[in-house]
Coordinates of C-alpha atoms and ligand atoms in Angstrom, one line a residue:
M332 CA 100.7 72.1 114.7
T333 CA 101.1 75.3 112.7
Y334 CA 103.7 77.9 112.3
T335 CA 102.8 81.6 112.7
L336 CA 103.8 84.3 110.2
V337 CA 102.7 87.9 110.3
L338 CA 103.2 90.1 107.2
L339 CA 103.1 93.8 107.9
R340 CA 103.3 96.5 105.2
H341 CA 104.8 99.7 106.6
G342 CA 102.5 102.5 107.7
E343 CA 101.8 105.2 105.2
S344 CA 105.0 106.9 104.0
E345 CA 105.4 110.6 103.1
W346 CA 105.5 109.5 99.4
N347 CA 102.4 107.3 99.7
A348 CA 100.7 110.4 101.1
K349 CA 101.9 112.5 98.1
N350 CA 101.0 109.7 95.7
L351 CA 104.6 109.3 94.4
F352 CA 106.1 106.0 93.1
T353 CA 108.6 105.2 95.8
G354 CA 110.3 101.8 95.2
W355 CA 113.8 101.9 96.7
V356 CA 113.8 105.6 97.6
D357 CA 114.2 105.7 101.4
V358 CA 111.4 108.0 102.5
P359 CA 110.1 108.3 106.1
L360 CA 106.6 107.5 107.5
S361 CA 104.0 110.2 107.5
E362 CA 102.4 111.2 110.8
K363 CA 99.5 109.0 109.8
G364 CA 101.9 106.1 109.1
I365 CA 103.5 106.4 112.5
E366 CA 100.0 106.0 114.1
E367 CA 99.2 103.1 111.8
A368 CA 102.4 101.3 112.8
K369 CA 101.7 101.7 116.5
R370 CA 98.2 100.5 116.0
G371 CA 99.6 97.5 114.1
G372 CA 101.4 96.6 117.3
R373 CA 98.3 97.0 119.4
L374 CA 96.4 94.7 117.0
M375 CA 99.1 92.1 117.4
T376 CA 98.9 92.4 121.2
D377 CA 95.1 92.2 121.2
A378 CA 95.2 89.1 119.0
G379 CA 97.8 87.5 121.3
V380 CA 100.3 87.3 118.3
L381 CA 103.6 88.2 119.8
P382 CA 106.6 88.0 117.4
D383 CA 109.8 86.2 118.5
V384 CA 111.9 87.5 115.6
V385 CA 111.5 90.3 113.0
H386 CA 112.7 90.5 109.4
T387 CA 112.7 93.8 107.6
S388 CA 113.8 95.4 104.4
L389 CA 116.7 98.0 104.4
L390 CA 114.3 100.9 104.0
R391 CA 113.4 103.1 106.9
R392 CA 109.6 103.0 106.4
A393 CA 109.7 99.3 107.1
I394 CA 112.3 99.5 109.8
T395 CA 110.5 102.3 111.6
T396 CA 107.2 100.5 111.3
A397 CA 108.7 97.3 112.8
N398 CA 110.2 99.3 115.7
L399 CA 107.0 101.2 116.5
A400 CA 104.8 98.2 116.2
L401 CA 107.1 96.0 118.3
D402 CA 107.4 98.8 120.9
A403 CA 103.6 99.0 121.1
A404 CA 103.4 95.2 121.6
D405 CA 106.2 95.3 124.2
R406 CA 108.4 93.1 121.9
H407 CA 111.0 95.8 121.0
W408 CA 113.7 93.5 122.3
I409 CA 113.4 90.6 119.9
P410 CA 116.2 89.7 117.4
V411 CA 116.1 91.5 114.0
K412 CA 117.3 90.5 110.6
R413 CA 117.3 92.8 107.6
S414 CA 117.8 92.3 103.9
W415 CA 117.5 94.2 100.6
R416 CA 115.7 91.1 99.4
L417 CA 112.6 92.3 101.3
N418 CA 112.9 95.8 99.8
E419 CA 110.0 97.2 97.8
R420 CA 110.1 96.3 94.1
H421 CA 112.5 98.7 92.3
Y422 CA 110.2 101.1 90.4
G423 CA 112.9 102.0 87.9
A424 CA 112.5 105.4 86.1
L425 CA 109.1 105.8 87.7
Q426 CA 110.7 106.4 91.2
G427 CA 109.8 110.0 92.3
K428 CA 107.0 110.4 89.7
N429 CA 103.4 111.2 90.6
K430 CA 101.0 108.3 90.1
K431 CA 98.1 110.4 88.9
E432 CA 100.3 112.4 86.5
T433 CA 101.8 109.1 85.2
L434 CA 98.3 107.7 84.6
E435 CA 97.2 110.8 82.8
Q436 CA 100.4 110.8 80.7
Y437 CA 100.6 107.2 79.7
G438 CA 97.0 106.0 80.0
E439 CA 95.3 103.3 82.1
E440 CA 96.6 100.3 80.3
Q441 CA 100.3 101.2 80.4
F442 CA 99.9 102.5 84.0
M443 CA 98.4 99.3 85.2
L444 CA 101.0 97.2 83.3
W445 CA 103.8 99.0 85.1
R446 CA 102.0 98.8 88.5
R447 CA 100.4 95.4 88.5
S448 CA 101.5 93.2 85.6
Y449 CA 103.5 90.2 86.7
D450 CA 106.4 90.6 84.4
V451 CA 106.5 94.0 82.6
P452 CA 109.0 96.2 84.5
P453 CA 109.0 100.0 84.2
P454 CA 111.8 101.6 82.2
E455 CA 115.2 101.3 83.9
I456 CA 116.4 104.1 86.2
E457 CA 119.4 106.1 84.9
L458 CA 122.6 105.3 86.9
G459 CA 123.7 108.3 89.0
S460 CA 120.2 110.0 88.8
E461 CA 118.5 111.6 91.8
Y462 CA 116.5 108.5 92.8
S463 CA 118.9 105.7 91.9
Q464 CA 120.7 103.6 94.5
D465 CA 123.9 102.7 92.7
A466 CA 126.1 104.8 95.1
D467 CA 124.2 103.7 98.2
P468 CA 126.6 102.0 100.6
R469 CA 123.9 99.7 102.0
Y470 CA 123.8 97.9 98.7
A471 CA 127.6 97.7 98.1
G472 CA 128.5 94.4 96.4
E473 CA 124.9 93.3 95.9
P474 CA 123.4 92.6 92.5
I475 CA 121.0 95.5 92.8
P476 CA 118.3 96.1 90.1
R477 CA 117.6 99.2 87.9
T478 CA 113.9 98.2 87.6
E479 CA 111.8 95.3 88.6
A480 CA 108.4 93.7 87.9
L481 CA 106.8 91.4 90.5
A482 CA 108.5 88.4 88.9
Q483 CA 111.9 89.7 89.8
V484 CA 110.8 90.7 93.3
L485 CA 109.8 87.1 93.9
D486 CA 113.1 85.8 92.4
R487 CA 115.1 87.7 94.9
A488 CA 112.8 87.4 97.9
L489 CA 112.4 83.6 97.6
P490 CA 116.1 82.8 98.4
Y491 CA 115.7 84.9 101.6
W492 CA 112.4 83.2 102.5
D493 CA 114.1 79.8 102.2
A494 CA 117.4 80.6 103.9
E495 CA 116.3 83.0 106.7
I496 CA 112.6 82.9 107.3
V497 CA 111.8 79.2 106.9
P498 CA 114.4 78.2 109.6
D499 CA 112.9 80.7 112.1
L500 CA 109.4 79.3 111.4
K501 CA 110.6 75.7 111.7
A502 CA 112.2 76.6 115.1
G503 CA 108.7 77.4 116.2
K504 CA 109.2 81.2 116.3
T505 CA 106.4 83.6 115.6
V506 CA 107.9 85.5 112.6
L507 CA 107.1 89.1 111.8
V508 CA 108.0 90.3 108.3
A509 CA 107.9 94.1 108.0
A510 CA 108.1 95.0 104.3
H511 CA 106.3 96.7 101.4
G512 CA 103.2 96.5 99.2
N513 CA 104.9 94.6 96.4
S514 CA 107.5 92.5 98.3
I515 CA 104.6 91.3 100.5
R516 CA 102.5 90.6 97.3
S517 CA 105.3 88.4 96.1
I518 CA 105.4 86.4 99.3
V519 CA 101.6 86.1 99.3
K520 CA 101.6 84.9 95.7
Y521 CA 104.1 82.2 96.6
L522 CA 102.4 81.1 99.8
D523 CA 98.9 81.0 98.3
D524 CA 99.9 79.7 94.9
I525 CA 98.2 82.7 93.2
D526 CA 98.5 82.8 89.4
E527 CA 100.0 85.7 87.5
Q528 CA 96.6 87.2 86.5
T529 CA 95.0 87.0 89.9
I530 CA 97.9 88.5 91.8
A531 CA 97.3 91.7 89.8
G532 CA 94.1 92.3 91.8
I533 CA 95.6 91.8 95.2
N534 CA 96.6 94.9 97.1
I535 CA 98.1 95.2 100.6
P536 CA 97.0 97.9 103.0
T537 CA 99.4 99.9 105.1
G538 CA 99.9 99.1 108.8
I539 CA 97.5 96.2 109.2
P540 CA 99.1 92.9 110.2
L541 CA 98.2 89.9 108.0
L542 CA 98.3 86.7 110.0
Y543 CA 99.1 83.4 108.3
E544 CA 99.0 80.0 110.1
L545 CA 101.2 77.7 108.0
D546 CA 100.9 73.9 107.9
E547 CA 104.0 72.4 109.6
E548 CA 104.5 69.8 106.8
T549 CA 103.8 71.9 103.7
L550 CA 104.4 75.4 105.0
K551 CA 101.3 76.4 103.1
P552 CA 98.5 78.5 104.6
V553 CA 95.8 76.8 106.6
T554 CA 93.5 79.6 105.6
A555 CA 94.1 80.8 102.0
G556 CA 94.9 84.5 102.0
G557 CA 95.6 84.7 105.7
T558 CA 93.6 86.9 108.1
Y559 CA 93.9 90.6 108.6
L560 CA 93.9 91.5 112.3
D561 CA 91.4 94.3 111.5
P562 CA 89.4 92.9 108.5
E563 CA 87.1 95.9 108.2
A564 CA 89.8 98.5 108.1
A565 CA 91.8 96.3 105.7
K566 CA 88.9 96.2 103.2
A567 CA 88.7 100.0 102.9
A568 CA 92.4 100.4 102.8
I569 CA 92.8 97.7 100.1
A570 CA 90.3 99.6 97.9
A571 CA 92.2 102.8 98.4
V572 CA 95.5 101.2 97.3
A573 CA 93.8 99.7 94.2
N574 CA 92.5 103.1 93.2
Q575 CA 95.7 105.0 93.7
G576 CA 96.4 107.4 90.8
R577 CA 92.7 107.9 90.1
Ligands
DG2_1197 C1 104.7 101.6 96.9 C2 103.8 100.7 96.2 O1 105.5 100.9 97.8 O2 103.2 101.3 95.2 O3 106.8 101.9 95.8 O4 105.2 103.4 95.4 O5 104.7 99.6 99.8 O6 106.8 100.8 99.8 O7 104.7 102.1 99.8 P1 105.4 100.9 99.4 C3 105.6 102.4 95.9 P2 102.1 100.5 94.2 O8 102.8 99.4 93.5 O9 101.0 100.1 95.1 O10 101.7 101.6 93.2

């Protein structure tokens, strides 16, 4: 027997479309992102993968994506759990900056270190600045970061995985996780035992469900890397994420 997990990066956001570093800034989906989210739901229906429970971040691009996808799959009624631990990685002082301009200003090496290195975080965001979250009531009392690399995302996502997601999987529920490029990369790294160098080359497309069947004993993937429900579309979209900024 296997357990079923579906990882879904939100549809394109308005800031993805504008090529801005987003992180914890709470931006909405673009029109294209809304359509991607609905299509994600139809892909789940067509594949016969119907979630019993959904876990989301606290950011509206993931929440709206989950709502639209589940509505399209006629599963809008399932229980929902949300946590900041599934938020996008905090992009520190880069939040709100244009990716192309940042690449031009700092050069390829620094740009990619900030975007994809495992443990080099961007500079910290200034408290009280336009795109910081220190006064945001949804994070009150939580140990919220001022910047994060993927390593820190994994450190805060893993306790949530163990405490909230694993029990749902073990109860035999089909679990949908609606989250973000880098919070999903951290989960993929953990599930597939991907090393720190290799994970730099793994990108997650928007709005295409990634299905994992997990071994019931080990909770490790039966098929390494899982299966995108639209593999062809995923290939093109992954390349586009990899090339952002260029
Ligand atoms: C993007 C990821 O996060 O950007 O924060 O800019 O998945 O919430 O759109 P998402 C952001 P990259 O790390 O791919 O540059």
